[in-house]
């Protein structure tokens, strides 16, 4: 079977990150993956099992106080049960985050995800896009408008709801979902051929 299984393990405090999770899901599904959205704040045993059988896990959280949310940290700590058995070893991983500021220390959240993935022996998938909106011909509507390479990053004003997540950030998250699914497909085919 070459259909990759992608799970999106995310927490969303006020709905903004859920918009991005849905965009990652849409991109991965468009690329032919079987996709599971998993809210780690209310994760079930069945969803832990879905993570265990996934080819790729995409981590997502808002950036609060310079790192992932407390609910995501609880999930990360609970994943140590998988770490002991190296249950997620050689799976693919990627990440996305949102904060109120243009920088907002989002890079630290993405690096936290990368380290979590590294501890599990996973392979990190970066965004794979040049930065947008960094020259006179660019605009805020460019993909990767915030110029982040490690994963998909979004900025939403703190006084606006989830409907205000920037369309370019949503499109960037969709791109990430497609990239993860396409890479997972290649990995599955390679394993089948080996």
Backbone as numpy.savetxt, mean C-alpha at the origin, in Angstrom:
# Nx Ny Nz CAx CAy CAz Cx Cy Cz
-2.02 -21.86 -11.92 -2.85 -20.68 -11.92 -1.97 -19.44 -11.92
-2.26 -18.49 -12.81 -1.44 -17.27 -12.88 -2.15 -16.06 -12.31
-3.35 -16.21 -11.79 -4.05 -15.07 -11.18 -3.44 -14.77 -9.84
-2.80 -13.60 -9.70 -2.19 -13.27 -8.42 -3.24 -12.87 -7.39
-2.92 -13.12 -6.13 -3.78 -12.73 -5.02 -3.09 -11.58 -4.29
-3.77 -10.45 -4.23 -3.24 -9.25 -3.58 -4.16 -8.88 -2.44
-3.59 -8.68 -1.26 -4.36 -8.20 -0.11 -3.88 -6.81 0.27
-4.81 -5.96 0.61 -4.51 -4.60 1.04 -4.85 -4.51 2.51
-3.81 -4.48 3.34 -3.95 -4.43 4.80 -3.80 -2.97 5.22
-4.90 -2.34 5.59 -4.86 -0.90 5.82 -5.67 -0.51 7.06
-5.37 0.69 7.54 -6.20 1.32 8.56 -6.51 2.72 8.07
-7.71 3.18 8.32 -8.12 4.52 7.93 -8.85 5.17 9.09
-8.26 6.22 9.63 -8.85 6.87 10.78 -10.08 7.71 10.47
-10.05 8.43 9.34 -11.14 9.35 9.01 -11.67 9.13 7.60
-11.26 8.05 6.95 -11.79 7.72 5.63 -10.89 8.06 4.46
-9.90 8.93 4.66 -9.03 9.33 3.55 -8.19 8.15 3.05
-7.63 7.40 3.97 -6.79 6.26 3.58 -7.64 5.15 2.98
-8.89 5.04 3.39 -9.79 4.05 2.78 -10.02 4.37 1.30
-10.07 5.65 0.95 -10.20 6.04 -0.46 -8.99 5.53 -1.24
-7.80 5.68 -0.67 -6.59 5.19 -1.33 -6.58 3.67 -1.41
-7.02 3.00 -0.33 -7.08 1.53 -0.34 -7.98 1.05 -1.47
-9.10 1.69 -1.65 -10.01 1.33 -2.73 -9.37 1.58 -4.09
-8.58 2.63 -4.21 -7.89 2.91 -5.48 -6.83 1.85 -5.76
-6.08 1.43 -4.75 -5.10 0.35 -4.92 -5.84 -0.92 -5.35
-6.97 -1.21 -4.69 -7.77 -2.38 -5.04 -8.21 -2.32 -6.51
-8.71 -1.17 -6.94 -9.19 -1.02 -8.31 -8.06 -1.24 -9.31
-6.88 -0.68 -9.03 -5.75 -0.85 -9.92 -5.30 -2.30 -10.01
-5.24 -2.97 -8.87 -4.82 -4.38 -8.85 -5.85 -5.26 -9.56
-7.13 -4.99 -9.34 -8.18 -5.78 -9.99 -8.15 -5.55 -11.50
-7.93 -4.31 -11.92 -7.84 -4.00 -13.35 -6.70 -4.78 -14.00
-5.63 -5.01 -13.24 -4.48 -5.76 -13.76 -4.68 -7.27 -13.65
-5.85 -7.71 -13.20 -6.17 -9.13 -13.20 -5.97 -9.87 -11.90
-5.78 -9.14 -10.80 -5.57 -9.81 -9.51 -6.89 -10.10 -8.81
-6.86 -11.11 -7.97 -7.93 -11.37 -7.01 -7.54 -10.56 -5.78
-8.37 -9.58 -5.38 -7.97 -8.61 -4.37 -8.85 -8.67 -3.13
-8.21 -8.56 -1.96 -8.91 -8.53 -0.68 -8.58 -7.22 0.04
-9.61 -6.47 0.44 -9.43 -5.29 1.28 -9.59 -5.73 2.74
-8.58 -5.43 3.55 -8.60 -5.88 4.95 -8.34 -4.68 5.86
-9.36 -4.29 6.60 -9.22 -3.21 7.59 -8.56 -3.83 8.83
-7.31 -3.47 9.06 -6.56 -4.12 10.14 -7.05 -3.72 11.53
-7.87 -2.68 11.61 -8.44 -2.29 12.89 -9.52 -3.25 13.37
-10.01 -4.08 12.45 -11.06 -5.04 12.79 -10.78 -6.38 12.11
-9.51 -6.78 12.07 -9.10 -7.97 11.32 -9.62 -9.25 11.98
-10.04 -10.19 11.14 -10.57 -11.47 11.62 -9.56 -12.58 11.33
-9.77 -13.74 11.91 -8.89 -14.89 11.62 -8.95 -15.26 10.15
-10.13 -15.17 9.57 -10.27 -15.46 8.14 -9.42 -14.49 7.30
-9.36 -13.24 7.72 -8.55 -12.26 6.98 -7.06 -12.49 7.20
-6.65 -12.93 8.38 -5.25 -13.32 8.58 -4.88 -14.44 7.61
-5.80 -15.39 7.45 -5.56 -16.50 6.51 -5.46 -15.98 5.08
-6.29 -15.00 4.73 -6.21 -14.40 3.39 -4.84 -13.77 3.16
-4.30 -13.11 4.19 -2.95 -12.54 4.08 -1.92 -13.65 3.86
-2.10 -14.75 4.59 -1.14 -15.85 4.50 -1.08 -16.47 3.11
-2.19 -16.48 2.38 -2.21 -17.10 1.05 -2.04 -16.08 -0.08
-1.83 -14.82 0.26 -1.65 -13.78 -0.75 -0.26 -13.84 -1.36
-0.18 -13.46 -2.62 1.13 -13.29 -3.27 1.76 -11.97 -2.87
0.91 -10.97 -2.62 1.40 -9.63 -2.27 0.50 -9.03 -1.21
1.12 -8.28 -0.31 0.39 -7.52 0.71 0.79 -6.06 0.57
-0.21 -5.20 0.40 0.02 -3.76 0.32 -0.42 -3.16 1.64
0.52 -2.52 2.33 0.25 -1.92 3.63 -0.20 -0.47 3.44
-1.19 -0.02 4.20 -1.66 1.35 4.10 -2.10 1.90 5.44
-1.77 3.14 5.67 -2.16 3.80 6.92 -2.02 5.30 6.74
-2.82 6.08 7.48 -2.53 7.50 7.55 -1.22 7.70 8.30
-0.58 8.81 8.05 0.59 9.17 8.84 0.13 10.09 9.96
0.25 9.58 11.18 -0.09 10.35 12.38 1.18 10.53 13.19
1.48 11.74 13.57 2.62 12.02 14.43 3.91 11.38 13.88
4.05 11.39 12.56 5.28 10.94 11.93 5.42 9.46 11.69
4.35 8.69 11.87 4.42 7.25 11.63 3.02 6.72 11.32
2.92 5.43 11.11 1.62 4.81 10.88 0.74 4.94 12.13
-0.54 4.78 11.93 -1.50 4.91 13.04 -1.27 3.85 14.10
-1.80 4.12 15.28 -1.70 3.15 16.37 -2.34 1.82 16.01
-3.49 1.85 15.33 -4.16 0.61 14.93 -3.29 -0.19 13.98
-2.56 0.49 13.09 -1.68 -0.25 12.18 -0.51 -0.85 12.96
0.02 -0.11 13.92 1.11 -0.64 14.74 0.67 -1.88 15.51
-0.57 -1.90 16.00 -1.09 -3.09 16.69 -1.10 -4.28 15.73
-1.56 -4.05 14.50 -1.55 -5.10 13.47 -0.12 -5.57 13.20
0.81 -4.64 13.04 2.20 -5.00 12.74 2.77 -5.87 13.86
2.49 -5.49 15.10 2.98 -6.28 16.23 2.34 -7.67 16.24
1.05 -7.75 15.92 0.36 -9.04 15.88 0.89 -9.93 14.76
1.46 -9.32 13.73 2.00 -10.11 12.62 3.26 -10.87 13.02
3.77 -10.62 14.22 4.97 -11.33 14.68 4.73 -12.84 14.75
3.48 -13.25 14.91 3.17 -14.69 14.87 3.55 -15.27 13.51
3.36 -14.48 12.45 3.76 -14.92 11.11 5.28 -14.83 10.96
5.89 -13.87 11.62 7.35 -13.69 11.54 8.08 -14.92 12.08
7.60 -15.49 13.19 8.27 -16.64 13.79 8.40 -17.79 12.80
7.36 -18.02 12.02 7.38 -19.10 11.05 7.83 -18.67 9.66
8.16 -17.38 9.52 8.50 -16.80 8.21 7.40 -17.11 7.19
6.15 -17.02 7.65 4.99 -17.34 6.82 4.84 -16.43 5.61
5.34 -15.20 5.70 5.18 -14.25 4.60 6.47 -14.10 3.79
7.46 -14.94 4.06 8.74 -14.86 3.35 8.51 -15.01 1.85
9.16 -14.16 1.09 9.14 -14.12 -0.37 7.82 -13.67 -0.97
6.91 -13.15 -0.14 5.75 -12.46 -0.70 6.21 -11.07 -1.14
5.42 -10.43 -1.98 5.68 -9.06 -2.38 5.00 -8.12 -1.39
5.55 -6.92 -1.27 4.97 -5.91 -0.37 5.07 -4.54 -1.01
4.16 -3.67 -0.64 4.18 -2.28 -1.08 3.41 -1.47 -0.05
3.37 -0.14 -0.22 2.68 0.66 0.77 2.18 1.99 0.26
1.24 2.56 1.03 0.68 3.87 0.72 0.28 4.56 2.02
0.26 5.89 1.96 -0.09 6.67 3.14 -0.66 8.02 2.75
-1.30 8.68 3.69 -1.89 10.00 3.51 -1.61 10.84 4.76
-1.38 12.12 4.57 -1.29 13.03 5.71 -1.82 14.39 5.29
-1.97 15.28 6.27 -2.50 16.60 6.01 -1.50 17.54 5.38
-0.22 17.34 5.63 0.81 18.23 5.09 1.41 17.63 3.83
2.04 18.49 3.02 2.64 18.02 1.78 3.71 16.96 2.07
4.54 17.21 3.07 5.51 16.19 3.49 4.88 15.36 4.58
4.65 15.97 5.72 3.94 15.28 6.80 4.66 14.05 7.33
5.94 13.91 6.98 6.73 12.75 7.40 6.16 11.44 6.88
5.53 11.51 5.70 5.00 10.30 5.07 6.09 9.29 4.75
7.28 9.79 4.42 8.38 8.88 4.09 8.67 7.95 5.26
8.58 8.45 6.47 8.85 7.61 7.64 7.83 6.47 7.72
6.56 6.76 7.42 5.55 5.70 7.44 5.86 4.64 6.39
6.24 5.08 5.18 6.58 4.12 4.13 7.82 3.31 4.50
8.79 3.96 5.16 9.98 3.22 5.61 9.62 2.22 6.71
8.69 2.59 7.57 8.21 1.65 8.58 7.62 0.41 7.91
6.82 0.63 6.85 6.27 -0.50 6.09 7.38 -1.34 5.46
8.39 -0.66 4.90 9.50 -1.38 4.27 10.24 -2.24 5.28
10.48 -1.71 6.46 11.18 -2.48 7.50 10.31 -3.65 7.95
9.02 -3.42 8.13 8.11 -4.51 8.49 8.18 -5.61 7.43
8.12 -5.22 6.18 8.22 -6.20 5.08 9.57 -6.91 5.11
10.64 -6.16 5.34 11.97 -6.76 5.40 12.09 -7.77 6.53
11.52 -7.46 7.68 11.56 -8.40 8.80 10.83 -9.70 8.45
9.81 -9.58 7.63 9.06 -10.77 7.21 9.73 -11.47 6.02
10.82 -10.91 5.49 11.49 -11.53 4.35 10.77 -11.29 3.04
9.98 -10.23 2.98 9.20 -9.90 1.79 10.03 -9.05 0.82
9.58 -8.94 -0.42 10.24 -8.14 -1.45 9.42 -6.87 -1.69
10.07 -5.71 -1.55 9.38 -4.43 -1.64 9.22 -3.98 -3.09
8.02 -3.57 -3.44 7.71 -3.00 -4.76 7.58 -1.49 -4.60
8.44 -0.75 -5.29 8.36 0.71 -5.20 7.32 1.24 -6.19
7.14 2.54 -6.19 6.10 3.15 -7.02 6.43 3.06 -8.51
7.69 3.15 -8.86 8.07 3.02 -10.27 7.63 4.18 -11.15
7.55 5.36 -10.59 7.17 6.56 -11.35 8.19 7.67 -11.12
8.43 8.47 -12.17 9.18 9.70 -11.98 8.32 10.65 -11.14
8.93 11.62 -10.49 8.13 12.59 -9.75 7.36 13.50 -10.70
6.18 13.87 -10.30 5.39 14.82 -11.07 5.48 16.20 -10.45
4.91 17.17 -11.11 4.75 18.53 -10.60 6.07 19.13 -10.11
7.17 18.85 -10.84 8.47 19.39 -10.41 9.14 20.21 -11.49
8.38 20.66 -12.49 8.93 21.55 -13.51 7.82 22.47 -14.00
8.17 23.43 -14.82 7.20 24.45 -15.23 6.08 23.90 -16.10
6.29 22.74 -16.72 5.25 22.13 -17.54 4.36 21.20 -16.71
4.73 20.93 -15.47 3.97 20.02 -14.62 2.80 20.71 -13.95
1.98 19.89 -13.29 0.85 20.44 -12.54 0.54 19.55 -11.36
-0.30 20.04 -10.48 -0.70 19.25 -9.32 -1.51 18.03 -9.72
-1.89 17.92 -10.97 -2.66 16.77 -11.45 -1.79 15.65 -11.98
-0.46 15.81 -11.90 0.46 14.77 -12.35 0.41 13.57 -11.42
0.65 12.38 -11.98 0.88 11.21 -11.14 2.10 11.47 -10.28
2.12 10.94 -9.09 3.22 11.11 -8.14 3.55 12.59 -7.96
2.53 13.39 -7.78 2.69 14.84 -7.66 3.53 15.24 -6.45
3.63 14.38 -5.44 4.41 14.69 -4.25 5.85 14.18 -4.35
6.18 13.48 -5.43 7.56 13.06 -5.68 8.09 12.03 -4.71
7.29 11.02 -4.39 7.70 9.96 -3.46 7.97 8.69 -4.27
9.08 8.03 -4.01 9.45 6.84 -4.76 9.12 5.54 -4.03
9.12 5.55 -2.71 8.99 4.32 -1.92 7.60 3.71 -2.00
6.58 4.51 -2.27 5.21 4.03 -2.33 4.30 5.16 -2.75
3.01 4.96 -2.64 2.05 6.00 -3.00 1.80 6.91 -1.81
1.97 8.20 -2.02 1.77 9.18 -0.96 0.69 10.18 -1.38
-0.14 10.54 -0.43 -1.24 11.47 -0.69 -1.27 12.56 0.37
-1.84 13.69 -0.01 -2.02 14.80 0.91 -3.45 15.27 0.81
-4.11 15.36 1.96 -5.48 15.86 2.01 -5.57 16.88 3.13
-6.16 18.03 2.85 -6.30 19.06 3.88 -7.02 18.51 5.10
-6.54 18.90 6.28 -7.05 18.33 7.52 -8.50 18.75 7.82
-8.97 19.81 7.17 -10.34 20.26 7.42 -11.31 19.79 6.33
-10.88 18.80 5.52 -11.74 18.27 4.47 -11.90 16.76 4.63
-13.02 16.26 4.17 -13.32 14.84 4.31 -12.72 13.99 3.21
-13.04 12.70 3.22 -12.49 11.74 2.26 -12.77 12.10 0.81
-13.88 12.82 0.55 -14.20 13.20 -0.82 -13.16 14.17 -1.40
-12.33 14.76 -0.55 -11.34 15.74 -1.00 -9.97 15.12 -1.31
-9.83 13.80 -1.18 -8.56 13.18 -1.55 -8.29 13.53 -3.01
-7.11 14.06 -3.27 -6.77 14.59 -4.59 -6.84 13.50 -5.66
-7.44 13.84 -6.79 -7.61 12.87 -7.87 -6.27 12.32 -8.37
-5.23 13.15 -8.36 -3.91 12.66 -8.78 -3.36 11.65 -7.79
-3.65 11.83 -6.51 -3.21 10.88 -5.50 -3.97 9.56 -5.63
-5.25 9.65 -5.95 -6.05 8.44 -6.19 -5.49 7.70 -7.41
-5.19 8.42 -8.48 -4.64 7.80 -9.68 -3.27 7.19 -9.41
-2.48 7.82 -8.55 -1.17 7.27 -8.18 -1.34 5.96 -7.40
-2.33 5.92 -6.51 -2.60 4.69 -5.76 -3.09 3.58 -6.70
-3.90 3.94 -7.68 -4.33 2.95 -8.68 -3.12 2.40 -9.43
-2.20 3.29 -9.79 -0.97 2.86 -10.47 -0.22 1.85 -9.60
-0.10 2.14 -8.31 0.59 1.23 -7.41 -0.09 -0.14 -7.41
-1.41 -0.17 -7.33 -2.14 -1.43 -7.34 -1.87 -2.23 -8.61
-1.88 -1.55 -9.76 -1.58 -2.24 -11.03 -0.16 -2.78 -11.02
0.78 -1.98 -10.55 2.19 -2.39 -10.54 2.40 -3.62 -9.65
1.76 -3.62 -8.49 1.89 -4.77 -7.59 1.29 -6.02 -8.24
0.11 -5.90 -8.82 -0.54 -7.05 -9.44 0.27 -7.58 -10.61
0.80 -6.69 -11.43 1.60 -7.12 -12.58 2.88 -7.80 -12.13
3.51 -7.28 -11.10 4.72 -7.91 -10.57 4.41 -9.26 -9.95
3.29 -9.33 -9.23 2.89 -10.61 -8.62 2.62 -11.66 -9.69
2.05 -11.24 -10.81 1.79 -12.17 -11.91 3.11 -12.74 -12.44
4.11 -11.88 -12.61 5.43 -12.33 -13.08 6.05 -13.29 -12.07
5.96 -12.98 -10.78 6.51 -13.85 -9.74 5.81 -15.21 -9.76
4.48 -15.23 -9.89 3.74 -16.50 -9.93 4.17 -17.34 -11.13
4.29 -16.71 -12.28 4.70 -17.43 -13.48 6.12 -17.98 -13.34
6.99 -17.18 -12.72 8.37 -17.64 -12.49 8.43 -18.82 -11.56
7.65 -18.79 -10.49 7.63 -19.91 -9.56 7.10 -21.18 -10.23
6.08 -21.00 -11.08 5.50 -22.16 -11.77 6.49 -22.76 -12.75
7.34 -21.92 -13.33 8.32 -22.40 -14.31 9.54 -23.01 -13.65
9.79 -22.65 -12.38 11.02 -23.11 -11.70 10.95 -24.55 -11.28
